Short mmCIF file of C-alpha atoms and ligand atoms in Angstrom, two decimals:
data_model
loop_
_atom_site.label_atom_id
_atom_site.label_comp_id
_atom_site.label_asym_id
_atom_site.label_seq_id
_atom_site.Cartn_x
_atom_site.Cartn_y
_atom_site.Cartn_z
CA MET A 150 -15.21 28.61 68.31
CA ARG A 151 -15.61 27.67 64.65
CA MET A 152 -14.44 24.36 63.20
CA VAL A 153 -13.39 26.04 59.96
CA ASP A 154 -10.82 28.14 61.89
CA LEU A 155 -9.37 25.05 63.56
CA ILE A 156 -9.08 23.28 60.19
CA GLU A 157 -7.34 26.34 58.74
CA LYS A 158 -4.93 26.45 61.69
CA LYS A 159 -4.01 22.78 61.40
CA LYS A 160 -3.76 22.99 57.60
CA ARG A 161 -1.07 25.67 58.05
CA GLY A 162 0.86 23.55 60.55
CA GLY A 163 -0.37 25.32 63.69
CA THR A 164 -0.73 23.75 67.13
CA LEU A 165 -4.25 23.29 68.51
CA THR A 166 -4.83 24.30 72.13
CA GLU A 167 -6.28 21.92 74.72
CA GLU A 168 -9.50 23.96 74.75
CA GLU A 169 -9.81 23.71 70.96
CA ILE A 170 -9.19 19.94 70.98
CA ARG A 171 -11.71 19.31 73.78
CA TRP A 172 -14.32 21.47 72.05
CA MET A 173 -13.79 19.73 68.70
CA ILE A 174 -14.07 16.21 70.16
CA SER A 175 -17.11 16.89 72.29
CA GLU A 176 -18.96 18.77 69.51
CA PHE A 177 -18.16 16.02 67.00
CA THR A 178 -19.26 13.25 69.38
CA GLU A 179 -22.54 15.11 70.00
CA GLY A 180 -23.12 15.37 66.24
CA ARG A 181 -22.67 19.17 66.07
CA ILE A 182 -19.66 19.05 63.74
CA PRO A 183 -20.46 17.48 60.37
CA ASP A 184 -18.43 14.61 58.95
CA TYR A 185 -17.12 16.74 56.06
CA GLN A 186 -15.44 19.20 58.44
CA MET A 187 -14.01 16.46 60.62
CA SER A 188 -12.73 14.68 57.48
CA ALA A 189 -10.87 17.83 56.46
CA MET A 190 -9.36 18.07 59.95
CA LEU A 191 -8.29 14.41 59.88
CA MET A 192 -6.58 14.91 56.52
CA ALA A 193 -4.83 18.05 57.82
CA ILE A 194 -3.58 16.02 60.81
CA CYS A 195 -2.34 13.31 58.43
CA PHE A 196 -0.24 15.86 56.54
CA GLN A 197 0.83 18.20 59.37
CA GLY A 198 1.02 15.77 62.29
CA MET A 199 0.49 16.72 65.94
CA THR A 200 2.89 17.66 68.70
CA GLU A 201 3.39 15.32 71.65
CA THR A 202 1.20 17.57 73.81
CA GLU A 203 -1.57 17.84 71.21
CA THR A 204 -1.59 14.03 70.77
CA ALA A 205 -1.89 13.49 74.53
CA GLN A 206 -4.64 16.12 74.80
CA LEU A 207 -6.53 14.54 71.91
CA THR A 208 -6.28 11.13 73.62
CA LEU A 209 -7.62 12.43 76.93
CA ALA A 210 -10.45 14.31 75.21
CA MET A 211 -11.41 11.10 73.39
CA ARG A 212 -11.18 9.06 76.62
CA ASP A 213 -13.56 11.49 78.30
CA SER A 214 -16.12 11.32 75.46
CA GLY A 215 -17.87 8.37 77.14
CA ASP A 216 -17.73 6.08 80.17
CA VAL A 217 -14.43 5.55 81.98
CA MET A 218 -14.20 2.25 83.88
CA ASP A 219 -13.60 2.47 87.60
CA LEU A 220 -11.75 -0.71 88.58
CA SER A 221 -11.25 0.30 92.23
CA GLY A 222 -13.55 -2.58 93.23
CA ILE A 223 -10.68 -4.91 92.30
CA PRO A 224 -7.87 -4.68 94.87
CA GLY A 225 -4.25 -4.53 93.67
CA VAL A 226 -2.55 -3.22 90.56
CA LYS A 227 -4.61 -3.92 87.45
CA VAL A 228 -2.52 -4.48 84.32
CA ASP A 229 -3.78 -4.42 80.75
CA LYS A 230 -2.23 -5.56 77.50
CA HIS A 231 -2.93 -4.37 73.98
CA SER A 232 -1.70 -5.79 70.71
CA THR A 233 -1.82 -3.73 67.55
CA GLY A 234 -3.06 -6.89 65.82
CA GLY A 235 -1.67 -9.64 63.72
CA VAL A 236 -2.17 -13.06 62.21
CA GLY A 237 -2.21 -15.99 64.63
CA ASP A 238 -1.91 -13.57 67.57
CA LYS A 239 -3.36 -15.56 70.47
CA THR A 240 -1.02 -14.02 73.05
CA THR A 241 -3.77 -12.65 75.32
CA LEU A 242 -5.06 -16.21 75.90
CA ILE A 243 -1.63 -17.20 77.22
CA VAL A 244 -0.22 -14.01 78.72
CA ALA A 245 -3.25 -13.10 80.89
CA PRO A 246 -3.35 -16.55 82.61
CA ILE A 247 0.44 -16.43 83.21
CA VAL A 248 0.16 -13.01 84.86
CA ALA A 249 -2.84 -14.17 86.94
CA ALA A 250 -0.93 -17.30 88.01
CA CYS A 251 1.86 -15.02 89.29
CA GLY A 252 -0.56 -12.91 91.38
CA GLY A 253 -1.47 -10.21 88.84
CA LYS A 254 -4.91 -8.82 87.99
CA VAL A 255 -5.95 -8.62 84.35
CA ALA A 256 -9.37 -7.01 83.76
CA LYS A 257 -9.38 -6.88 80.01
CA MET A 258 -11.65 -5.64 77.26
CA SER A 259 -10.95 -6.95 73.79
CA GLY A 260 -12.30 -6.56 70.30
CA ARG A 261 -13.60 -8.68 67.48
CA GLY A 262 -11.62 -9.24 64.33
CA LEU A 263 -12.35 -7.71 60.96
CA GLY A 264 -10.42 -8.66 57.83
CA HIS A 265 -7.25 -10.69 58.09
CA THR A 266 -6.63 -10.35 61.84
CA GLY A 267 -8.73 -12.38 64.26
CA GLY A 268 -10.05 -10.82 67.46
CA THR A 269 -9.52 -12.27 70.94
CA ILE A 270 -13.27 -12.13 71.59
CA ASP A 271 -13.95 -14.35 68.56
CA LYS A 272 -11.33 -16.86 69.71
CA LEU A 273 -12.82 -17.04 73.21
CA GLU A 274 -16.35 -17.39 71.84
CA SER A 275 -15.24 -20.56 70.02
CA ILE A 276 -15.11 -22.19 73.49
CA PRO A 277 -18.54 -23.81 74.07
CA GLY A 278 -20.67 -21.67 76.39
CA PHE A 279 -18.09 -18.87 76.89
CA ARG A 280 -19.74 -15.47 77.49
CA THR A 281 -17.84 -12.31 76.57
CA SER A 282 -20.63 -10.07 77.74
CA LEU A 283 -20.71 -9.94 81.57
CA THR A 284 -22.36 -7.55 83.98
CA ARG A 285 -20.01 -5.28 85.90
CA GLU A 286 -20.51 -7.44 89.03
CA GLU A 287 -19.75 -10.66 87.12
CA PHE A 288 -16.66 -9.08 85.55
CA PHE A 289 -15.30 -7.88 88.91
CA ARG A 290 -16.10 -11.22 90.59
CA ALA A 291 -14.27 -13.14 87.85
CA VAL A 292 -11.15 -10.95 88.16
CA ASN A 293 -11.21 -11.10 91.97
CA GLU A 294 -11.61 -14.90 91.99
CA CYS A 295 -9.47 -15.94 89.01
CA GLY A 296 -7.06 -13.00 88.57
CA LEU A 297 -8.35 -12.46 85.02
CA ALA A 298 -11.41 -11.93 82.84
CA VAL A 299 -11.74 -10.93 79.20
CA ILE A 300 -14.91 -9.27 77.91
CA GLY A 301 -16.01 -7.39 74.79
CA GLN A 302 -15.92 -3.61 74.80
CA THR A 303 -18.93 -2.17 76.62
CA GLY A 304 -21.48 0.12 74.97
CA ASN A 305 -20.36 3.64 75.67
CA LEU A 306 -16.58 3.39 75.92
CA VAL A 307 -14.89 6.12 73.83
CA PRO A 308 -17.79 6.92 71.45
CA ALA A 309 -15.55 9.59 69.84
CA ASP A 310 -13.26 6.82 68.58
CA LYS A 311 -16.13 4.83 67.09
CA LYS A 312 -17.23 7.86 65.04
CA LEU A 313 -13.71 8.98 64.18
CA TYR A 314 -12.52 5.52 63.17
CA ALA A 315 -15.53 4.99 60.88
CA LEU A 316 -14.68 8.29 59.17
CA ARG A 317 -10.94 7.55 58.95
CA ASP A 318 -11.68 4.19 57.38
CA VAL A 319 -13.46 5.80 54.40
CA THR A 320 -11.31 8.95 54.01
CA ALA A 321 -7.85 7.31 53.79
CA THR A 322 -6.83 8.83 57.12
CA VAL A 323 -6.14 5.69 59.17
CA ASP A 324 -2.36 5.68 58.78
CA SER A 325 -1.40 8.69 60.89
CA ILE A 326 0.67 8.01 64.02
CA PRO A 327 -1.09 10.62 66.27
CA LEU A 328 -4.50 9.33 65.12
CA ILE A 329 -3.63 5.64 65.64
CA ALA A 330 -1.93 6.32 68.99
CA SER A 331 -4.83 8.42 70.32
CA SER A 332 -7.39 5.86 69.11
CA ILE A 333 -5.67 2.95 70.85
CA MET A 334 -4.63 4.78 74.02
CA SER A 335 -8.01 6.50 74.58
CA LYS A 336 -9.61 3.03 74.79
CA LYS A 337 -6.86 1.65 77.02
CA LEU A 338 -7.13 4.63 79.39
CA ALA A 339 -10.94 4.37 79.48
CA ALA A 340 -10.63 0.66 80.33
CA GLY A 341 -9.25 1.76 83.70
CA SER A 342 -6.13 -0.34 84.39
CA ASP A 343 -3.18 1.11 86.33
CA ALA A 344 -0.52 -0.27 84.01
CA ILE A 345 -0.55 -0.90 80.26
CA LEU A 346 1.68 -3.11 78.16
CA LEU A 347 1.55 -2.54 74.41
CA ASP A 348 2.58 -5.19 71.92
CA VAL A 349 3.36 -3.19 68.78
CA LYS A 350 3.69 -5.50 65.83
CA THR A 351 5.67 -4.87 62.69
CA GLY A 352 5.91 -6.71 59.38
CA SER A 353 3.76 -7.96 56.52
CA GLY A 354 0.83 -8.98 58.75
CA ALA A 355 0.82 -5.78 60.85
CA PHE A 356 -0.48 -2.25 60.58
CA MET A 357 3.08 -0.94 60.87
CA LYS A 358 5.02 -2.46 58.00
CA THR A 359 8.48 -1.25 59.10
CA GLU A 360 10.36 -1.42 62.40
CA ALA A 361 10.94 2.37 62.31
CA GLU A 362 7.18 3.09 62.05
CA ALA A 363 6.44 0.59 64.82
CA ARG A 364 9.02 2.25 67.08
CA THR A 365 7.57 5.72 66.47
CA LEU A 366 4.05 4.45 67.27
CA ALA A 367 5.35 2.66 70.39
CA GLU A 368 7.16 5.77 71.64
CA THR A 369 4.13 7.96 70.99
CA MET A 370 1.82 5.64 72.93
CA VAL A 371 4.24 5.23 75.84
CA ARG A 372 4.48 9.03 76.15
CA ILE A 373 0.68 9.32 76.16
CA GLY A 374 0.54 6.71 78.94
CA ASP A 375 3.12 8.68 80.96
CA HIS A 376 1.20 11.90 80.38
CA ALA A 377 -1.95 10.21 81.75
CA GLY A 378 -0.09 8.89 84.81
CA ARG A 379 -0.22 5.20 83.83
CA ARG A 380 2.79 2.90 83.92
CA THR A 381 3.17 2.11 80.22
CA GLU A 382 5.65 0.10 78.19
CA ALA A 383 5.74 -1.27 74.66
CA VAL A 384 7.37 -4.37 73.20
CA ILE A 385 8.02 -4.31 69.45
CA THR A 386 7.47 -7.78 68.01
CA ASN A 387 7.65 -9.43 64.60
CA MET A 388 4.50 -9.96 62.54
CA ASP A 389 6.19 -10.78 59.26
CA VAL A 390 5.38 -14.41 59.90
CA PRO A 391 2.21 -15.58 61.72
CA LEU A 392 2.83 -16.22 65.41
CA GLY A 393 2.83 -19.92 66.30
CA ARG A 394 1.48 -22.43 63.78
CA ALA A 395 -2.29 -22.06 64.14
CA VAL A 396 -4.42 -19.39 62.42
CA GLY A 397 -8.19 -19.52 63.06
CA ASN A 398 -10.32 -19.27 66.18
CA ALA A 399 -10.65 -22.74 67.75
CA LEU A 400 -7.30 -23.82 66.24
CA GLU A 401 -5.67 -20.90 68.06
CA VAL A 402 -7.38 -21.74 71.35
CA ARG A 403 -6.02 -25.27 70.97
CA GLU A 404 -2.50 -23.93 70.42
CA ALA A 405 -2.87 -21.51 73.35
CA ILE A 406 -3.81 -24.44 75.61
CA ALA A 407 -0.77 -26.43 74.44
CA THR A 408 1.42 -23.37 75.14
CA LEU A 409 -0.10 -22.94 78.61
CA LYS A 410 0.96 -26.54 79.27
CA GLY A 411 4.54 -25.78 78.16
CA GLU A 412 4.06 -27.62 74.85
CA GLY A 413 3.61 -24.66 72.49
CA PRO A 414 5.69 -23.49 69.52
CA LYS A 415 8.96 -21.82 70.54
CA ASP A 416 8.27 -18.42 68.91
CA LEU A 417 4.86 -18.08 70.53
CA THR A 418 6.16 -19.20 73.92
CA LYS A 419 9.07 -16.74 73.79
CA VAL A 420 6.86 -13.75 72.85
CA CYS A 421 4.31 -14.65 75.56
CA VAL A 422 6.96 -15.07 78.26
CA THR A 423 8.45 -11.68 77.31
CA LEU A 424 5.06 -9.92 77.36
CA ALA A 425 3.99 -11.56 80.63
CA SER A 426 7.30 -10.74 82.30
CA ARG A 427 6.99 -7.05 81.38
CA MET A 428 3.43 -7.04 82.81
CA LEU A 429 4.74 -8.57 86.05
CA VAL A 430 7.41 -5.87 86.31
CA LEU A 431 4.86 -3.11 85.55
CA SER A 432 2.56 -4.56 88.25
CA GLY A 433 5.40 -4.51 90.79
CA LEU A 434 5.13 -8.30 91.21
CA ALA A 435 8.61 -9.12 89.91
CA GLU A 436 12.03 -7.50 89.75
CA GLU A 437 13.85 -7.06 86.45
CA GLY A 438 15.85 -10.21 85.89
CA GLN A 439 13.47 -12.58 87.69
CA ALA A 440 10.23 -11.92 85.83
CA GLU A 441 10.91 -14.22 82.87
CA SER A 442 11.72 -17.24 85.04
CA MET A 443 8.57 -16.53 87.08
CA ALA A 444 6.49 -16.56 83.88
CA GLU A 445 8.21 -19.74 82.61
CA ARG A 446 7.52 -21.45 85.94
CA ALA A 447 3.79 -20.71 85.62
CA LEU A 448 3.78 -22.56 82.29
CA LYS A 449 5.80 -25.52 83.61
CA ASN A 450 3.96 -26.06 86.89
CA GLY A 451 0.47 -25.93 85.34
CA THR A 452 -0.76 -22.89 87.27
CA ALA A 453 -1.22 -20.76 84.11
CA ALA A 454 -3.36 -23.51 82.49
CA GLU A 455 -5.39 -23.71 85.75
CA ARG A 456 -6.03 -19.94 85.64
CA PHE A 457 -7.25 -20.25 82.04
CA ALA A 458 -9.67 -23.04 83.03
CA ALA A 459 -10.86 -20.94 86.01
CA MET A 460 -11.58 -17.97 83.74
CA ILE A 461 -13.51 -20.17 81.28
CA ARG A 462 -15.64 -21.52 84.17
CA ALA A 463 -16.24 -18.02 85.58
CA GLN A 464 -17.39 -16.81 82.15
CA GLY A 465 -19.84 -19.67 81.59
CA GLY A 466 -17.71 -21.83 79.30
CA ASP A 467 -16.73 -25.48 79.52
CA PRO A 468 -13.36 -25.60 81.36
CA GLY A 469 -13.04 -29.24 80.24
CA VAL A 470 -11.60 -27.93 76.92
CA VAL A 471 -8.29 -27.38 78.73
CA SER A 472 -7.86 -31.10 79.47
CA ASP A 473 -9.68 -32.29 76.34
CA VAL A 474 -9.27 -30.01 73.33
CA THR A 475 -11.50 -32.24 71.18
CA LYS A 476 -14.40 -30.45 72.94
CA LEU A 477 -13.56 -27.38 70.80
CA PRO A 478 -15.36 -26.92 67.46
CA ALA A 479 -13.67 -28.70 64.56
CA ALA A 480 -14.13 -28.17 60.81
CA ARG A 481 -15.62 -30.96 58.68
CA CYS A 482 -13.28 -30.68 55.69
CA THR A 483 -9.52 -30.45 55.36
CA GLY A 484 -7.14 -29.79 52.49
CA THR A 485 -3.39 -30.39 52.40
CA ILE A 486 -0.99 -28.03 50.65
CA THR A 487 2.26 -29.64 49.55
CA ALA A 488 5.50 -28.06 48.36
CA ALA A 489 5.91 -27.98 44.58
CA GLU A 490 9.72 -27.73 44.92
CA SER A 491 12.51 -28.31 47.42
CA GLY A 492 14.35 -25.51 49.24
CA TRP A 493 13.85 -23.18 52.20
CA ILE A 494 10.80 -21.11 52.95
CA SER A 495 12.30 -17.67 52.43
CA HIS A 496 9.16 -15.56 52.87
CA MET A 497 5.67 -15.91 54.21
CA ASP A 498 3.31 -12.98 53.78
CA ALA A 499 1.46 -13.01 57.09
CA GLU A 500 -1.36 -10.83 55.76
CA GLY A 501 -1.86 -13.21 52.82
CA ILE A 502 -2.02 -16.20 55.19
CA GLY A 503 -4.58 -14.29 57.27
CA THR A 504 -6.64 -13.62 54.14
CA ALA A 505 -6.47 -17.33 53.17
CA SER A 506 -7.75 -18.18 56.65
CA MET A 507 -10.57 -15.64 56.25
CA LEU A 508 -11.51 -17.23 52.92
CA LEU A 509 -11.89 -20.55 54.79
CA GLY A 510 -14.44 -18.92 57.12
CA ALA A 511 -12.22 -18.01 60.09
CA GLY A 512 -12.47 -14.22 59.62
CA ARG A 513 -14.96 -11.60 58.54
CA ALA A 514 -14.87 -9.70 55.27
CA THR A 515 -17.83 -7.62 56.53
CA LYS A 516 -19.16 -7.03 60.06
CA GLU A 517 -22.20 -9.22 59.32
CA ASP A 518 -20.24 -12.38 58.35
CA VAL A 519 -20.81 -15.40 60.61
CA LEU A 520 -17.61 -17.17 61.67
CA ASP A 521 -16.84 -20.84 61.19
CA TYR A 522 -15.02 -21.42 64.50
CA GLY A 523 -13.27 -24.60 63.37
CA ALA A 524 -11.92 -23.00 60.17
CA GLY A 525 -8.32 -21.92 59.68
CA ILE A 526 -4.83 -23.03 58.79
CA LEU A 527 -2.17 -25.10 60.53
CA LEU A 528 1.27 -24.10 59.29
CA VAL A 529 3.36 -27.24 59.18
CA LYS A 530 6.35 -25.27 57.80
CA LYS A 531 7.29 -21.66 58.46
CA THR A 532 9.87 -19.11 57.29
CA GLY A 533 13.43 -20.39 57.60
CA GLU A 534 12.46 -24.08 57.50
CA LYS A 535 13.68 -26.58 54.91
CA VAL A 536 11.19 -28.38 52.69
CA MET A 537 11.40 -31.20 50.14
CA ALA A 538 9.09 -31.30 47.09
CA GLY A 539 5.90 -33.08 48.18
CA ASP A 540 6.26 -32.17 51.89
CA THR A 541 3.13 -30.86 53.59
CA LEU A 542 3.36 -27.06 54.00
CA ALA A 543 -0.01 -26.49 55.63
CA ILE A 544 -3.37 -28.04 56.42
CA LEU A 545 -6.52 -26.04 55.64
CA TYR A 546 -9.69 -26.49 57.73
CA THR A 547 -13.22 -25.42 56.78
CA SER A 548 -16.82 -26.57 57.07
CA ASP A 549 -17.48 -25.69 53.41
CA LYS A 550 -15.24 -27.50 50.95
CA GLU A 551 -16.15 -25.02 48.18
CA ARG A 552 -13.93 -22.56 50.04
CA LEU A 553 -10.76 -24.66 49.72
CA PRO A 554 -9.57 -23.73 46.16
CA ALA A 555 -9.56 -19.92 46.69
CA ALA A 556 -7.86 -20.31 50.06
CA GLU A 557 -5.20 -22.62 48.60
CA GLU A 558 -4.51 -20.15 45.80
CA LYS A 559 -4.14 -17.28 48.28
CA PHE A 560 -1.88 -19.40 50.50
CA ARG A 561 0.39 -20.35 47.58
CA GLU A 562 0.67 -16.68 46.54
CA SER A 563 1.76 -15.83 50.10
CA ILE A 564 4.72 -18.15 50.39
CA ARG A 565 8.11 -18.21 48.63
CA ILE A 566 10.53 -21.12 48.47
CA SER A 567 14.14 -20.36 47.57
CA ASP A 568 17.30 -22.42 47.18
CA LYS A 569 19.20 -20.33 49.76
CA GLU A 570 18.76 -20.72 53.51
CA PRO A 571 17.33 -17.39 54.81
CA ASP A 572 18.13 -15.80 58.18
CA ARG A 573 15.77 -16.86 60.96
CA PRO A 574 13.26 -14.05 61.61
CA VAL A 575 13.88 -11.74 64.58
CA LEU A 576 11.13 -12.22 67.17
CA ILE A 577 11.48 -9.20 69.43
CA TYR A 578 12.93 -5.93 68.16
CA GLY A 579 13.03 -4.10 71.46
CA ILE A 580 11.26 -2.65 74.46
CA VAL A 581 10.21 1.01 74.73
CA ARG A 582 9.99 2.29 78.32
N1 URA B 8 -6.39 0.11 66.15
C1 URA B 8 -7.18 1.04 66.72
O1 URA B 8 -7.86 0.77 67.71
N2 URA B 8 -7.18 2.27 66.19
C2 URA B 8 -6.44 2.62 65.11
O2 URA B 8 -6.49 3.76 64.69
C3 URA B 8 -5.64 1.63 64.52
C4 URA B 8 -5.63 0.38 65.07
#
């Protein structure tokens, strides 16, 4: 087989065979197809797309490019969750403990953040002592004892995606539905769970800027999951406005703990209850119609917060943060942003808020950046809320006060106040089964 022939075929809108896709992925992973040929193929896929079958075959070939986790040492149905990323998205920290409190098993691998979206691993590492790198035995023991564990991605999981993503990033070929879907689903399939819930976000702070694009991505990923024999569902949720009121690692852990105690912001609580309830249905632990009340009960009766503390203990962290959040890192300096005029907040650019938080030290502009765990933003007002001139809109946190002016400027650029009351943002656009 010659790569040039496959590029030619795809360029003309042809359909690659399973054999061709497997050959291309394994040769590329082994370094026998040069980056320039793979770049041409990626661009051809961007323009010509892939059929449903090709996309599923590409995903499975990528999954098989490295290690595939065998979770059979954990009895019961293992359920995973993946979010396509957003600002203030701390749902894993809430949803996984709820599911564990209801009898589910969540053996999860998560990533670090780069740019305006924070990663779950970074948030967890803001908890003193918390280890996101566990041996296989430690990981299994934590899930068997606590019902959940969250670790960073292990060394050789889907090496094809690491190479492909690095190439896509520098060849303007990230935004192709078959390429995004195969990238995400190959990692989820390699992570070994029996059931997968996808939280596909749409809006200014998300990869998918429109609801239609988010729905297409959700449908594509659910079909891949079906093809691979995994129970898969997707929930399409709003990321036009940051989720909850906290943006930044330790600030988000604090808000997650409040939510686990039933004292969280309404939007965050609603999204988490919806996601957890779908995971309970996928795991066979709840019937349709009773799953949401089961999830809400775990928040009210304290069992979800207990599961979170148990996971922190099992992963070497200080579980005392759950009863005393002042044990979490805090920033030394704060800045207050006040409203220059009265009216309603009509728009908040979630990506801009995420960038402001990154400028404070909460996110990475490059892989090498060191995080300031206490840094971030507390949104006192959000889209749809009324403000009077002089009201506090947000509080900025950082350990380096030199960072405050640029972050304030970015924040102000990201928010619009109008004299008309806007519609309240939709939280959940739908579920794809
Ligand atoms: N997240 C991924 O893991 N891969 C993509 O291609 C896009 C988002």
